[in-house]
PDB file of C-alpha atoms in Angstrom:
ATOM      1  CA  UNK E  21       0.000   0.000   0.000  1.00  0.00           C
ATOM      2  CA  UNK E  22       1.288   3.429  -0.896  1.00  0.00           C
ATOM      3  CA  UNK E  23       1.697   5.643   2.150  1.00  0.00           C
ATOM      4  CA  UNK E  24       1.353   8.717  -0.078  1.00  0.00           C
ATOM      5  CA  UNK E  25      -2.161   8.011  -1.371  1.00  0.00           C
ATOM      6  CA  UNK E  26      -4.579   6.463   1.120  1.00  0.00           C
ATOM      7  CA  UNK E  27      -7.040   3.805   0.036  1.00  0.00           C
ATOM      8  CA  UNK E  28     -10.755   4.476  -0.231  1.00  0.00           C
ATOM      9  CA  UNK E  29     -12.473   4.801   3.163  1.00  0.00           C
ATOM     10  CA  UNK E  30     -15.065   2.267   1.906  1.00  0.00           C
ATOM     11  CA  UNK E  31     -12.348  -0.370   1.518  1.00  0.00           C
ATOM     12  CA  UNK E  32     -10.816   0.442   4.870  1.00  0.00           C
ATOM     13  CA  UNK E  33     -14.270   0.113   6.477  1.00  0.00           C
ATOM     14  CA  UNK E  34     -14.646  -3.363   4.977  1.00  0.00           C
ATOM     15  CA  UNK E  35     -11.177  -4.345   6.192  1.00  0.00           C
ATOM     16  CA  UNK E  36     -12.116  -3.070   9.665  1.00  0.00           C
ATOM     17  CA  UNK E  37     -15.346  -5.091   9.633  1.00  0.00           C
ATOM     18  CA  UNK E  38     -13.375  -8.221   8.630  1.00  0.00           C
ATOM     19  CA  UNK E  39     -10.852  -7.650  11.452  1.00  0.00           C
ATOM     20  CA  UNK E  40     -13.701  -7.185  13.960  1.00  0.00           C
ATOM     21  CA  UNK E  41     -14.867 -10.722  13.142  1.00  0.00           C
ATOM     22  CA  UNK E  42     -11.484 -12.358  13.838  1.00  0.00           C
ATOM     23  CA  UNK E  43     -11.381 -14.637  16.868  1.00  0.00           C
ATOM     24  CA  UNK E  44      -7.810 -14.110  18.035  1.00  0.00           C
ATOM     25  CA  UNK E  45      -5.572 -15.563  15.329  1.00  0.00           C
ATOM     26  CA  UNK E  46      -8.503 -17.341  13.645  1.00  0.00           C
ATOM     27  CA  UNK E  47      -9.797 -16.146  10.278  1.00  0.00           C
ATOM     28  CA  UNK E  48     -13.530 -15.363  10.248  1.00  0.00           C
ATOM     29  CA  UNK E  49     -15.831 -17.603   8.260  1.00  0.00           C
ATOM     30  CA  UNK E  50     -18.387 -16.352   5.754  1.00  0.00           C
ATOM     31  CA  UNK E  51     -21.110 -17.312   8.228  1.00  0.00           C
ATOM     32  CA  UNK E  52     -19.628 -14.925  10.796  1.00  0.00           C
ATOM     33  CA  UNK E  53     -21.066 -12.092   8.689  1.00  0.00           C
ATOM     34  CA  UNK E  54     -24.768 -11.334   8.476  1.00  0.00           C
ATOM     35  CA  UNK E  55     -25.747 -10.545   4.900  1.00  0.00           C
ATOM     36  CA  UNK E  56     -26.980  -7.147   6.092  1.00  0.00           C
ATOM     37  CA  UNK E  57     -23.425  -6.274   7.146  1.00  0.00           C
ATOM     38  CA  UNK E  58     -22.443  -6.357   3.464  1.00  0.00           C
ATOM     39  CA  UNK E  59     -25.098  -3.747   2.585  1.00  0.00           C
ATOM     40  CA  UNK E  60     -22.662  -0.782   2.238  1.00  0.00           C
ATOM     41  CA  UNK E  61     -20.754  -2.745  -0.412  1.00  0.00           C
ATOM     42  CA  UNK E  62     -23.607  -4.356  -2.353  1.00  0.00           C
ATOM     43  CA  UNK E  63     -23.000  -4.127  -6.060  1.00  0.00           C
ATOM     44  CA  UNK E  64     -19.251  -3.790  -5.543  1.00  0.00           C
ATOM     45  CA  UNK E  65     -18.676  -7.045  -3.643  1.00  0.00           C
ATOM     46  CA  UNK E  66     -17.759 -10.404  -5.106  1.00  0.00           C
ATOM     47  CA  UNK E  67     -17.889 -13.557  -2.998  1.00  0.00           C
ATOM     48  CA  UNK E  68     -15.786 -16.561  -3.991  1.00  0.00           C
ATOM     49  CA  UNK E  69     -15.867 -20.161  -2.736  1.00  0.00           C
ATOM     50  CA  UNK E  70     -12.861 -22.492  -2.778  1.00  0.00           C
ATOM     51  CA  UNK E  71     -13.123 -25.538  -5.060  1.00  0.00           C
ATOM     52  CA  UNK E  72     -10.714 -28.399  -5.605  1.00  0.00           C
ATOM     53  CA  UNK E  73      -9.262 -27.930  -2.140  1.00  0.00           C
ATOM     54  CA  UNK E  74      -8.479 -24.275  -2.794  1.00  0.00           C
ATOM     55  CA  UNK E  75      -6.738 -24.877  -6.129  1.00  0.00           C
ATOM     56  CA  UNK E  76      -9.451 -22.728  -7.725  1.00  0.00           C
ATOM     57  CA  UNK E  77     -12.305 -20.471  -6.633  1.00  0.00           C
ATOM     58  CA  UNK E  78     -15.888 -20.249  -7.911  1.00  0.00           C
ATOM     59  CA  UNK E  79     -17.560 -16.868  -8.023  1.00  0.00           C
ATOM     60  CA  UNK E  80     -20.654 -17.323  -5.869  1.00  0.00           C
ATOM     61  CA  UNK E  81     -21.770 -13.699  -6.219  1.00  0.00           C
ATOM     62  CA  UNK E  82     -20.508 -11.102  -8.669  1.00  0.00           C
ATOM     63  CA  UNK E  83     -21.798  -7.693  -7.644  1.00  0.00           C
ATOM     64  CA  UNK E  84     -24.085  -5.967 -10.129  1.00  0.00           C
ATOM     65  CA  UNK E  85     -21.918  -2.835 -10.364  1.00  0.00           C
ATOM     66  CA  UNK E  86     -18.875  -5.049 -10.968  1.00  0.00           C
ATOM     67  CA  UNK E  87     -20.737  -6.943 -13.678  1.00  0.00           C
ATOM     68  CA  UNK E  88     -21.753  -3.658 -15.315  1.00  0.00           C
ATOM     69  CA  UNK E  89     -18.214  -2.273 -15.261  1.00  0.00           C
ATOM     70  CA  UNK E  90     -16.688  -5.392 -16.826  1.00  0.00           C
ATOM     71  CA  UNK E  91     -19.678  -6.085 -19.101  1.00  0.00           C
ATOM     72  CA  UNK E  92     -20.060  -9.678 -17.874  1.00  0.00           C
ATOM     73  CA  UNK E  93     -21.737 -11.377 -14.920  1.00  0.00           C
ATOM     74  CA  UNK E  94     -19.138 -13.856 -13.710  1.00  0.00           C
ATOM     75  CA  UNK E  95     -21.435 -15.460 -11.122  1.00  0.00           C
ATOM     76  CA  UNK E  96     -20.921 -19.225 -11.263  1.00  0.00           C
ATOM     77  CA  UNK E  97     -17.618 -19.025 -13.141  1.00  0.00           C
ATOM     78  CA  UNK E  98     -14.354 -20.337 -11.754  1.00  0.00           C
ATOM     79  CA  UNK E  99     -11.372 -17.996 -11.575  1.00  0.00           C
ATOM     80  CA  UNK E 100      -9.583 -20.391 -13.948  1.00  0.00           C
ATOM     81  CA  UNK E 101     -12.345 -19.734 -16.527  1.00  0.00           C
ATOM     82  CA  UNK E 102     -12.057 -15.944 -16.470  1.00  0.00           C
ATOM     83  CA  UNK E 103     -10.616 -14.046 -19.444  1.00  0.00           C
ATOM     84  CA  UNK E 104      -6.798 -13.846 -19.248  1.00  0.00           C
ATOM     85  CA  UNK E 105      -6.659 -10.154 -18.278  1.00  0.00           C
ATOM     86  CA  UNK E 106      -9.098 -10.760 -15.410  1.00  0.00           C
ATOM     87  CA  UNK E 107      -7.066 -13.722 -14.180  1.00  0.00           C
ATOM     88  CA  UNK E 108      -3.947 -11.544 -14.312  1.00  0.00           C
ATOM     89  CA  UNK E 109      -5.660  -9.099 -11.916  1.00  0.00           C
ATOM     90  CA  UNK E 110      -7.246 -11.740  -9.664  1.00  0.00           C
ATOM     91  CA  UNK E 111      -4.779 -14.625  -9.265  1.00  0.00           C
ATOM     92  CA  UNK E 112      -1.873 -12.660  -7.712  1.00  0.00           C
ATOM     93  CA  UNK E 113      -4.304 -11.145  -5.201  1.00  0.00           C
ATOM     94  CA  UNK E 114      -5.620 -14.565  -4.232  1.00  0.00           C
ATOM     95  CA  UNK E 115      -2.068 -15.843  -3.769  1.00  0.00           C
ATOM     96  CA  UNK E 116      -1.215 -12.788  -1.639  1.00  0.00           C
ATOM     97  CA  UNK E 117      -4.276 -13.233   0.590  1.00  0.00           C
ATOM     98  CA  UNK E 118      -3.573 -16.930   1.090  1.00  0.00           C
ATOM     99  CA  UNK E 119       0.048 -16.142   2.004  1.00  0.00           C
ATOM    100  CA  UNK E 120      -0.897 -13.254   4.328  1.00  0.00           C
ATOM    101  CA  UNK E 121      -3.994 -14.964   5.786  1.00  0.00           C
ATOM    102  CA  UNK E 122      -5.389 -11.436   6.033  1.00  0.00           C
ATOM    103  CA  UNK E 123      -6.942  -8.766   3.796  1.00  0.00           C
ATOM    104  CA  UNK E 124      -4.788  -7.346   1.009  1.00  0.00           C
ATOM    105  CA  UNK E 125      -5.389  -3.935  -0.559  1.00  0.00           C
ATOM    106  CA  UNK E 126      -4.316  -3.263  -4.139  1.00  0.00           C
ATOM    107  CA  UNK E 127      -4.759  -0.878  -7.057  1.00  0.00           C
ATOM    108  CA  UNK E 128      -5.515  -1.842 -10.663  1.00  0.00           C
ATOM    109  CA  UNK E 129      -6.116  -0.361 -14.092  1.00  0.00           C
ATOM    110  CA  UNK E 130      -7.511  -2.048 -17.165  1.00  0.00           C
ATOM    111  CA  UNK E 131      -7.727  -0.391 -20.582  1.00  0.00           C
ATOM    112  CA  UNK E 132      -9.280  -2.189 -23.556  1.00  0.00           C
ATOM    113  CA  UNK E 133     -11.385  -1.249 -26.572  1.00  0.00           C
ATOM    114  CA  UNK E 134     -14.477  -0.805 -24.357  1.00  0.00           C
ATOM    115  CA  UNK E 135     -13.265   1.119 -21.305  1.00  0.00           C
ATOM    116  CA  UNK E 136     -10.467   2.664 -19.279  1.00  0.00           C
ATOM    117  CA  UNK E 137     -11.088   1.579 -15.688  1.00  0.00           C
ATOM    118  CA  UNK E 138      -9.019   2.142 -12.569  1.00  0.00           C
ATOM    119  CA  UNK E 139     -10.046   0.674  -9.233  1.00  0.00           C
ATOM    120  CA  UNK E 140      -8.895  -0.242  -5.755  1.00  0.00           C
ATOM    121  CA  UNK E 141      -9.656  -3.570  -4.143  1.00  0.00           C
ATOM    122  CA  UNK E 142      -9.570  -5.208  -0.758  1.00  0.00           C
ATOM    123  CA  UNK E 143      -9.482  -8.996  -0.946  1.00  0.00           C
ATOM    124  CA  UNK E 144     -10.163 -10.806   2.341  1.00  0.00           C
ATOM    125  CA  UNK E 145     -10.190 -14.508   3.253  1.00  0.00           C
ATOM    126  CA  UNK E 146     -12.877 -16.603   4.924  1.00  0.00           C
ATOM    127  CA  UNK E 147     -12.218 -19.816   6.849  1.00  0.00           C
ATOM    128  CA  UNK E 148     -15.187 -21.791   8.200  1.00  0.00           C
ATOM    129  CA  UNK E 149     -12.922 -23.589  10.665  1.00  0.00           C
ATOM    130  CA  UNK E 150     -10.889 -20.454  11.383  1.00  0.00           C
ATOM    131  CA  UNK E 151      -7.801 -21.935   9.698  1.00  0.00           C
ATOM    132  CA  UNK E 152      -8.443 -23.374   6.213  1.00  0.00           C
ATOM    133  CA  UNK E 153      -9.239 -20.635   3.688  1.00  0.00           C
ATOM    134  CA  UNK E 154     -12.429 -21.717   1.940  1.00  0.00           C
ATOM    135  CA  UNK E 155     -13.695 -18.427   0.570  1.00  0.00           C
ATOM    136  CA  UNK E 156     -12.851 -14.855  -0.277  1.00  0.00           C
ATOM    137  CA  UNK E 157     -14.559 -11.489  -0.414  1.00  0.00           C
ATOM    138  CA  UNK E 158     -13.474  -8.883  -2.945  1.00  0.00           C
ATOM    139  CA  UNK E 159     -14.705  -5.327  -2.537  1.00  0.00           C
ATOM    140  CA  UNK E 160     -13.812  -2.702  -5.125  1.00  0.00           C
ATOM    141  CA  UNK E 161     -13.978   1.058  -5.170  1.00  0.00           C
ATOM    142  CA  UNK E 162     -13.875   2.951  -8.444  1.00  0.00           C
ATOM    143  CA  UNK E 163     -11.025   5.371  -8.992  1.00  0.00           C
ATOM    144  CA  UNK E 164     -12.041   6.311 -12.529  1.00  0.00           C
ATOM    145  CA  UNK E 165     -14.131   4.832 -15.330  1.00  0.00           C
ATOM    146  CA  UNK E 166     -14.325   6.039 -18.910  1.00  0.00           C
ATOM    147  CA  UNK E 167     -16.310   4.170 -21.588  1.00  0.00           C
ATOM    148  CA  UNK E 168     -14.416   4.116 -24.887  1.00  0.00           C
ATOM    149  CA  UNK E 169     -17.318   3.269 -27.164  1.00  0.00           C
ATOM    150  CA  UNK E 170     -20.237   5.335 -28.496  1.00  0.00           C
TER     151      UNK E 170
END
């Protein structure tokens, strides 16, 4: 994280909520969160579930604002099935979260023939048993978005 430019307060609020659910060194599980607690981030949250023992993740919920920005609803898709540029943005973050066993904040930009989009993301792990990461939450905050088509 850059010390010069702080991350979006919305992302920091989500990270704070995640940390409030920790039980000592144990990672909170998805069920530790009431759905209503996600309300401030609806549309910009993506929930992923581990498959194949954590070798891949399935997108259980792809927020509507996220789907609109990227022009595809990825709900039900595995990370391994995402377009290459998406995987390039997602896979390193997943690896970082698994290594850190804690939320990871990052910044991204994607320019293609349809849009120029810059965003910030917090990616946080879930562990039903407090130890084994079996899910993830990704919350994004727009930095800038410019459609490049008529």
